Structure formats: C-alpha cells, structure tokens
XYZ file of C-alpha atoms in Angstrom:
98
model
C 25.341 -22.490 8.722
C 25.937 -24.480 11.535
C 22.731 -25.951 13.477
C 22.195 -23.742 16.746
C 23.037 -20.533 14.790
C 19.998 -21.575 12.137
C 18.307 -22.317 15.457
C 18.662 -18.994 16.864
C 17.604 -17.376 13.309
C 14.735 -19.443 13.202
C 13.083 -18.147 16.719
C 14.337 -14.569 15.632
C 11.326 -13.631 13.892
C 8.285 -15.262 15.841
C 9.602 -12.689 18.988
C 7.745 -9.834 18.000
C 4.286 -11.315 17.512
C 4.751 -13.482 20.718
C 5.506 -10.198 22.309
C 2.183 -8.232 20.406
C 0.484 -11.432 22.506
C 1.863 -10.650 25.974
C 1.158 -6.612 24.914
C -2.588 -7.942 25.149
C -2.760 -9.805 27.968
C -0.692 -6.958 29.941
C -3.579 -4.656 28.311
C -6.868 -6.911 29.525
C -4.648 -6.798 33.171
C -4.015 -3.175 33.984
C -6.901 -1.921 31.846
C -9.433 -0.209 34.468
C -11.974 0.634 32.685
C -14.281 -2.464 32.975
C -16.549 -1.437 29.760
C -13.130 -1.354 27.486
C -11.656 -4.150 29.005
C -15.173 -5.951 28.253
C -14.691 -4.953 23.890
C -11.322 -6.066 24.057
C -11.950 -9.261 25.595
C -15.069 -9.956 23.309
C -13.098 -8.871 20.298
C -10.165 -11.153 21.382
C -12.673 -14.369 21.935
C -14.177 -13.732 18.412
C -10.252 -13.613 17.168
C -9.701 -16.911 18.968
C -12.707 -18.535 17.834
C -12.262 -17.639 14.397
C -8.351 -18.667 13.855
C -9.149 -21.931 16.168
C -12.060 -23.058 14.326
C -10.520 -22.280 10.910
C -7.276 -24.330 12.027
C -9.287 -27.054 13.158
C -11.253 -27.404 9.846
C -7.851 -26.749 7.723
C -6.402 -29.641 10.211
C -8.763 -32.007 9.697
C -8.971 -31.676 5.775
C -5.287 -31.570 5.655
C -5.134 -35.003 7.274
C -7.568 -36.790 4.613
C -5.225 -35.048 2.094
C -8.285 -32.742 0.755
C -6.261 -29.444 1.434
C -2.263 -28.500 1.038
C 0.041 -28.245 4.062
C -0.303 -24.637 5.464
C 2.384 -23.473 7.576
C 1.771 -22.843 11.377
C 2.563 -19.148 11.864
C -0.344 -18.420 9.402
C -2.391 -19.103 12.366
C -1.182 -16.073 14.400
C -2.408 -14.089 10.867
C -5.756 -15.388 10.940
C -6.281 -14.671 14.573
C -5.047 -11.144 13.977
C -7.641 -10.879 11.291
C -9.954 -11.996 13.456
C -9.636 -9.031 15.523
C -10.389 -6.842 12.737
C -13.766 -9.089 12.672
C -14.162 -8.750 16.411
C -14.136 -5.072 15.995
C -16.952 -5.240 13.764
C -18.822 -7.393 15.921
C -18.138 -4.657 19.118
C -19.950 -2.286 16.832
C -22.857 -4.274 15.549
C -23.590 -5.455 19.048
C -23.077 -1.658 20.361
C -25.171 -0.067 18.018
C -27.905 -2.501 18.613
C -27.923 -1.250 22.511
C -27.760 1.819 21.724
C-alpha cells in the first residue's frame, strides 16, 4: 500500500466522530430554546472537563513512564462518556430545583 492511499485510509474513520462534533456545535447554534440549550451546554462542559482532565493526568503519568501509551482517539471516547455523566449531573442539579 502505497503512502497517500494508507493516508487517505487512515483519516477515513476519524470523519464520522469529527462530524458527531460539528452535529453539536450546529445543535448549541440553532437551538432556541435557551433552557435546553443551557443542559446541553452544561452537559458538554462536564464532558470536556472530564476527558481533559483525565488526558492530562494519563499525560503526565505517561511521561514519568508510570502508565502505558494510550492511543489519542480514546480521548474522543472518554469525552463521549462524559456526556453520559453530564446527563446525570443535568438531573441531580434539576431535581434539586425542583
């Protein structure tokens, strides 16, 4: 396999979450409804706050040779399970108002 067609294989498969990204930002644009747009956002910061923290801390350790090498689209993973956490914290905080 010659170098630009592994290349083109290789960007392939990150196109569809990149695109699940720009489906949210789209989404917190046109989204009217300031009290929805308001949960997304919050769940989205809690997403970003987890995955960033937890790649900082893998990062770090990683460098002093304390964890394994962990490949960089795991990060996309993490943040996407940090909106499942972000939902929970949209209900905790809700139900607390309520």
């Amino acid at each position: 396999m010659t170098a630009p067609v592994a290349y083109l294989i290789g960007v392939l498969p990150p196109l569809p979450v990149i695109g699940f990204f720009v489906a949210i930002g789209a989404y917190m644009v046109e989204e009217r409804d300031e009290y929805l747009r308001m949960l997304l956002v919050r769940q989205s910061l809690v997403a970003t706050g987890l995955a960033m923290t937890a790649a900082t801390f893998w990062g770090f350790l990683e460098g002093f040779d304390l964890l394994p090498h962990l490949v960089g689209y795991a990060w996309p993973i993490m943040w996407f399970a940090g909106l499942g956490v972000g939902i929970c914290v949209n209900i905790l905080i809700e139900r607390r108002t309520a």
